[in-house]
mmCIF file of C-alpha atoms in Angstrom:
data_model
loop_
_atom_site.group_PDB
_atom_site.id
_atom_site.type_symbol
_atom_site.label_atom_id
_atom_site.label_comp_id
_atom_site.label_asym_id
_atom_site.label_seq_id
_atom_site.Cartn_x
_atom_site.Cartn_y
_atom_site.Cartn_z
ATOM 1 C CA MET A 11 133.260 40.929 -80.265
ATOM 2 C CA ASN A 12 132.360 42.079 -83.772
ATOM 3 C CA TRP A 13 134.375 39.247 -85.307
ATOM 4 C CA LEU A 14 132.261 36.757 -83.314
ATOM 5 C CA ARG A 15 129.038 38.232 -84.679
ATOM 6 C CA LEU A 16 130.487 38.180 -88.175
ATOM 7 C CA ALA A 17 131.500 34.526 -87.804
ATOM 8 C CA CYS A 18 128.050 33.546 -86.499
ATOM 9 C CA ALA A 19 126.308 35.454 -89.284
ATOM 10 C CA THR A 20 128.545 33.828 -91.902
ATOM 11 C CA ALA A 21 127.903 30.343 -90.497
ATOM 12 C CA LEU A 22 124.161 30.949 -90.371
ATOM 13 C CA GLY A 23 124.149 32.283 -93.933
ATOM 14 C CA PHE A 24 126.129 29.276 -95.153
ATOM 15 C CA TYR A 25 123.748 26.899 -93.395
ATOM 16 C CA LEU A 26 120.669 28.589 -94.818
ATOM 17 C CA ALA A 27 122.185 28.517 -98.305
ATOM 18 C CA VAL A 28 123.296 24.861 -98.230
ATOM 19 C CA ALA A 29 120.674 23.073 -96.075
ATOM 20 C CA PRO A 30 117.748 23.257 -98.528
ATOM 21 C CA GLY A 31 119.919 21.841 -101.296
ATOM 22 C CA LEU A 32 120.914 18.912 -99.106
ATOM 23 C CA SER A 33 117.316 18.015 -98.356
ATOM 24 C CA PHE A 34 116.378 18.103 -102.049
ATOM 25 C CA ALA A 35 119.374 15.974 -103.004
ATOM 26 C CA VAL A 36 117.880 12.926 -101.278
ATOM 27 C CA ASP A 37 114.899 12.597 -103.633
ATOM 28 C CA ASP A 38 116.027 11.330 -106.994
ATOM 29 C CA PRO A 39 113.325 11.999 -109.597
ATOM 30 C CA SER A 40 114.243 8.822 -111.471
ATOM 31 C CA GLU A 41 113.208 6.765 -108.424
ATOM 32 C CA MET A 42 109.709 8.230 -108.273
ATOM 33 C CA LEU A 43 106.640 6.570 -109.721
ATOM 34 C CA PRO A 44 104.624 8.579 -112.264
ATOM 35 C CA ASP A 45 101.366 8.100 -110.316
ATOM 36 C CA PRO A 46 101.332 10.345 -107.195
ATOM 37 C CA LYS A 47 99.070 7.936 -105.250
ATOM 38 C CA ALA A 48 101.347 4.983 -105.983
ATOM 39 C CA GLU A 49 104.376 7.102 -105.050
ATOM 40 C CA ALA A 50 102.749 8.081 -101.750
ATOM 41 C CA ARG A 51 102.019 4.405 -101.020
ATOM 42 C CA ALA A 52 105.610 3.425 -101.869
ATOM 43 C CA GLU A 53 106.903 6.155 -99.552
ATOM 44 C CA ALA A 54 104.596 4.949 -96.762
ATOM 45 C CA ILE A 55 105.888 1.399 -97.158
ATOM 46 C CA GLY A 56 109.489 2.597 -97.339
ATOM 47 C CA ALA A 57 108.998 4.573 -94.122
ATOM 48 C CA GLN A 58 108.235 1.276 -92.355
ATOM 49 C CA LEU A 59 111.389 -0.477 -93.607
ATOM 50 C CA ARG A 60 114.748 -0.170 -91.847
ATOM 51 C CA CYS A 61 117.864 0.760 -93.770
ATOM 52 C CA LEU A 62 120.159 -2.204 -93.206
ATOM 53 C CA VAL A 63 123.225 0.040 -93.438
ATOM 54 C CA CYS A 64 122.131 2.898 -91.165
ATOM 55 C CA GLN A 65 119.875 0.723 -88.952
ATOM 56 C CA ASN A 66 118.151 3.663 -87.285
ATOM 57 C CA GLU A 67 116.639 5.230 -90.390
ATOM 58 C CA SER A 68 113.973 4.143 -92.792
ATOM 59 C CA ILE A 69 114.936 3.449 -96.383
ATOM 60 C CA GLU A 70 113.047 6.620 -97.323
ATOM 61 C CA ASP A 71 115.255 8.745 -95.049
ATOM 62 C CA SER A 72 118.572 7.059 -95.822
ATOM 63 C CA SER A 73 120.923 8.002 -98.619
ATOM 64 C CA ALA A 74 122.850 4.709 -98.525
ATOM 65 C CA GLY A 75 123.166 2.738 -101.737
ATOM 66 C CA LEU A 76 121.349 -0.282 -100.318
ATOM 67 C CA ALA A 77 118.466 1.952 -99.212
ATOM 68 C CA ARG A 78 118.255 3.345 -102.736
ATOM 69 C CA ASP A 79 118.090 -0.213 -104.105
ATOM 70 C CA LEU A 80 115.390 -1.172 -101.601
ATOM 71 C CA ARG A 81 113.354 1.924 -102.510
ATOM 72 C CA ARG A 82 113.569 0.852 -106.152
ATOM 73 C CA VAL A 83 112.405 -2.684 -105.245
ATOM 74 C CA VAL A 84 109.452 -1.320 -103.246
ATOM 75 C CA ARG A 85 108.448 0.881 -106.175
ATOM 76 C CA GLU A 86 108.688 -2.091 -108.572
ATOM 77 C CA HIS A 87 106.350 -4.111 -106.340
ATOM 78 C CA VAL A 88 103.934 -1.165 -106.036
ATOM 79 C CA ALA A 89 103.998 -0.750 -109.843
ATOM 80 C CA LYS A 90 103.118 -4.467 -110.218
ATOM 81 C CA GLY A 91 100.008 -3.819 -108.136
ATOM 82 C CA GLU A 92 100.973 -5.732 -104.994
ATOM 83 C CA ASN A 93 99.378 -4.576 -101.759
ATOM 84 C CA SER A 94 101.358 -3.253 -98.800
ATOM 85 C CA GLN A 95 101.155 -6.517 -96.843
ATOM 86 C CA GLN A 96 102.512 -8.544 -99.768
ATOM 87 C CA ILE A 97 105.447 -6.149 -100.147
ATOM 88 C CA MET A 98 106.204 -6.232 -96.405
ATOM 89 C CA ASP A 99 105.974 -10.044 -96.383
ATOM 90 C CA TRP A 100 108.367 -10.236 -99.343
ATOM 91 C CA MET A 101 110.862 -7.944 -97.587
ATOM 92 C CA VAL A 102 110.620 -9.903 -94.307
ATOM 93 C CA SER A 103 111.064 -13.230 -96.128
ATOM 94 C CA ARG A 104 114.121 -11.834 -97.876
ATOM 95 C CA TYR A 105 115.784 -9.847 -95.043
ATOM 96 C CA GLY A 106 114.170 -11.151 -91.854
ATOM 97 C CA ASN A 107 112.045 -9.347 -89.274
ATOM 98 C CA PHE A 108 114.920 -6.927 -88.630
ATOM 99 C CA ILE A 109 113.978 -4.999 -91.775
ATOM 100 C CA ARG A 110 110.859 -3.692 -90.035
ATOM 101 C CA LEU A 111 111.390 -0.425 -88.175
ATOM 102 C CA ARG A 112 108.543 -1.422 -85.865
ATOM 103 C CA PRO A 113 108.620 -5.224 -85.562
ATOM 104 C CA ALA A 114 105.356 -7.096 -85.259
ATOM 105 C CA PHE A 115 104.173 -7.894 -81.733
ATOM 106 C CA SER A 116 105.392 -11.403 -80.926
ATOM 107 C CA PHE A 117 106.749 -13.437 -78.027
ATOM 108 C CA GLY A 118 110.302 -12.513 -79.009
ATOM 109 C CA THR A 119 109.620 -8.792 -79.008
ATOM 110 C CA VAL A 120 107.795 -9.050 -75.679
ATOM 111 C CA LEU A 121 110.887 -10.684 -74.204
ATOM 112 C CA LEU A 122 113.139 -8.119 -75.824
ATOM 113 C CA TRP A 123 111.247 -5.167 -74.371
ATOM 114 C CA GLY A 124 110.030 -6.844 -71.179
ATOM 115 C CA MET A 125 113.273 -8.272 -69.801
ATOM 116 C CA PRO A 126 114.891 -4.920 -68.907
ATOM 117 C CA VAL A 127 111.711 -3.812 -67.139
ATOM 118 C CA LEU A 128 111.515 -7.136 -65.318
ATOM 119 C CA ALA A 129 115.186 -6.892 -64.317
ATOM 120 C CA VAL A 130 114.670 -3.392 -62.868
ATOM 121 C CA LEU A 131 111.588 -4.539 -60.942
ATOM 122 C CA LEU A 132 113.367 -7.613 -59.563
ATOM 123 C CA GLY A 133 116.421 -5.559 -58.592
ATOM 124 C CA THR A 134 114.271 -2.964 -56.845
ATOM 125 C CA GLY A 135 112.358 -5.690 -55.017
ATOM 126 C CA ALA A 136 115.579 -7.375 -53.910
ATOM 127 C CA ALA A 137 116.979 -4.063 -52.638
ATOM 128 C CA VAL A 138 113.782 -3.317 -50.691
ATOM 129 C CA LEU A 139 113.816 -6.782 -49.102
ATOM 130 C CA PHE A 140 117.491 -6.465 -48.217
ATOM 131 C CA TYR A 141 117.053 -3.102 -46.497
ATOM 132 C CA ARG A 142 113.864 -4.170 -44.698
ATOM 133 C CA ARG A 143 115.571 -7.249 -43.267
ATOM 134 C CA ARG A 144 118.577 -5.200 -42.300
ATOM 135 C CA ALA A 145 116.403 -2.596 -40.576
ATOM 136 C CA SER A 146 114.436 -5.252 -38.668
ATOM 137 C CA GLN A 147 117.568 -6.789 -37.104
ATOM 138 C CA PRO A 148 118.219 -5.726 -33.516
ATOM 139 C CA PRO A 149 121.192 -3.436 -32.999
ATOM 140 C CA PRO A 150 124.355 -5.148 -31.777
ATOM 141 C CA ALA A 151 124.763 -5.493 -28.023
ATOM 142 C CA PRO A 152 126.901 -2.789 -26.396
ATOM 143 C CA LEU A 153 130.457 -3.673 -25.426
ATOM 144 C CA THR A 154 131.150 -4.858 -21.919
ATOM 145 C CA PRO A 155 133.629 -2.827 -19.829
ATOM 146 C CA GLU A 156 136.274 -5.538 -20.373
ATOM 147 C CA GLU A 157 135.768 -5.397 -24.162
ATOM 148 C CA GLU A 158 135.971 -1.588 -24.125
ATOM 149 C CA ALA A 159 139.238 -1.714 -22.163
ATOM 150 C CA ARG A 160 140.696 -4.293 -24.550
ATOM 151 C CA LEU A 161 139.622 -2.198 -27.573
ATOM 152 C CA ALA A 162 141.155 0.930 -26.075
ATOM 153 C CA SER A 163 144.459 -0.853 -25.437
ATOM 154 C CA LEU A 164 144.533 -2.268 -28.962
ATOM 155 C CA THR A 165 143.791 1.063 -30.618
ATOM 156 C CA ALA A 166 146.350 2.864 -28.464
ATOM 157 C CA ARG A 167 149.005 0.332 -29.418
ATOM 158 C CA ALA A 168 148.039 0.010 -33.110
ATOM 159 C CA PRO A 169 149.983 3.002 -34.565
ATOM 160 C CA GLN A 170 153.196 1.794 -32.903
ATOM 161 C CA ASP A 171 153.011 -1.765 -34.270
ATOM 162 C CA LYS A 172 154.690 -2.044 -37.677
ATOM 163 C CA GLY A 173 154.264 -5.773 -38.203
ATOM 164 C CA SER A 174 152.923 -8.832 -36.497
ATOM 165 C CA ALA A 175 154.898 -10.915 -34.075
ATOM 166 C CA ASP A 176 154.375 -13.961 -36.295
ATOM 167 C CA GLU A 177 156.576 -12.545 -39.062
ATOM 168 C CA HIS A 178 159.835 -12.359 -37.058
ATOM 169 C CA PRO A 179 159.371 -13.797 -33.558
ATOM 170 C CA ALA A 180 162.857 -12.975 -32.248
ATOM 171 C CA ASP A 181 163.307 -9.860 -34.340
ATOM 172 C CA THR A 182 163.086 -6.634 -32.361
ATOM 173 C CA GLY A 183 164.276 -4.239 -35.038
ATOM 174 C CA PRO A 184 166.650 -3.590 -37.952
ATOM 175 C CA ALA A 185 169.746 -3.771 -35.760
ATOM 176 C CA ASP A 186 169.008 -7.388 -34.831
ATOM 177 C CA ARG A 187 168.627 -8.647 -38.399
ATOM 178 C CA ASP A 188 171.349 -10.766 -39.967
ATOM 179 C CA PRO A 189 173.251 -8.710 -42.580
ATOM 180 C CA THR A 190 174.229 -11.906 -44.452
ATOM 181 C CA GLY A 191 170.605 -12.806 -45.176
ATOM 182 C CA LYS A 192 170.938 -16.329 -43.756
ATOM 183 C CA GLY A 193 168.013 -15.801 -41.369
ATOM 184 C CA GLU A 194 170.094 -15.935 -38.211
ATOM 185 C CA ASN A 195 169.819 -13.331 -35.490
ATOM 186 C CA VAL A 196 172.977 -11.517 -34.470
#
């Protein structure tokens, strides 16, 4: 049990030693703008843009090469004095609406998010209607004594029947089959 504690302590120590260095490795000082306000604005804009490589991270959070290039482009536009909307419009015109982490509210996004909800509601409604109609149907009429007798005779005979009479009308068993395969009874 002591070796398990030692292994856990070693892993925890390694993690605590390496993790801070990994988080600092993402920010490259050469990417940063000299003005802290402009840098904060560039980071805010970058947090709204999707990394086209990772697709579930912003360009500020991604370490992909394309994300690094896009961060540089955002900082160039901020340094030129463009406002946030102009930079976002430039990115959307260049890469399409997909570059936005949170796309603008439009008819297409309403359909994208609304169709699954609509499908679940329609499916639930169809299931409710189906079960209500099924429950409102009268139960089947009970069997007559003749039908019960016929059913009992069929179920009593069923395990003994190995095939239907239509398959081999004159065939009563393996001994009566033609060994030559010509289809004639012996």
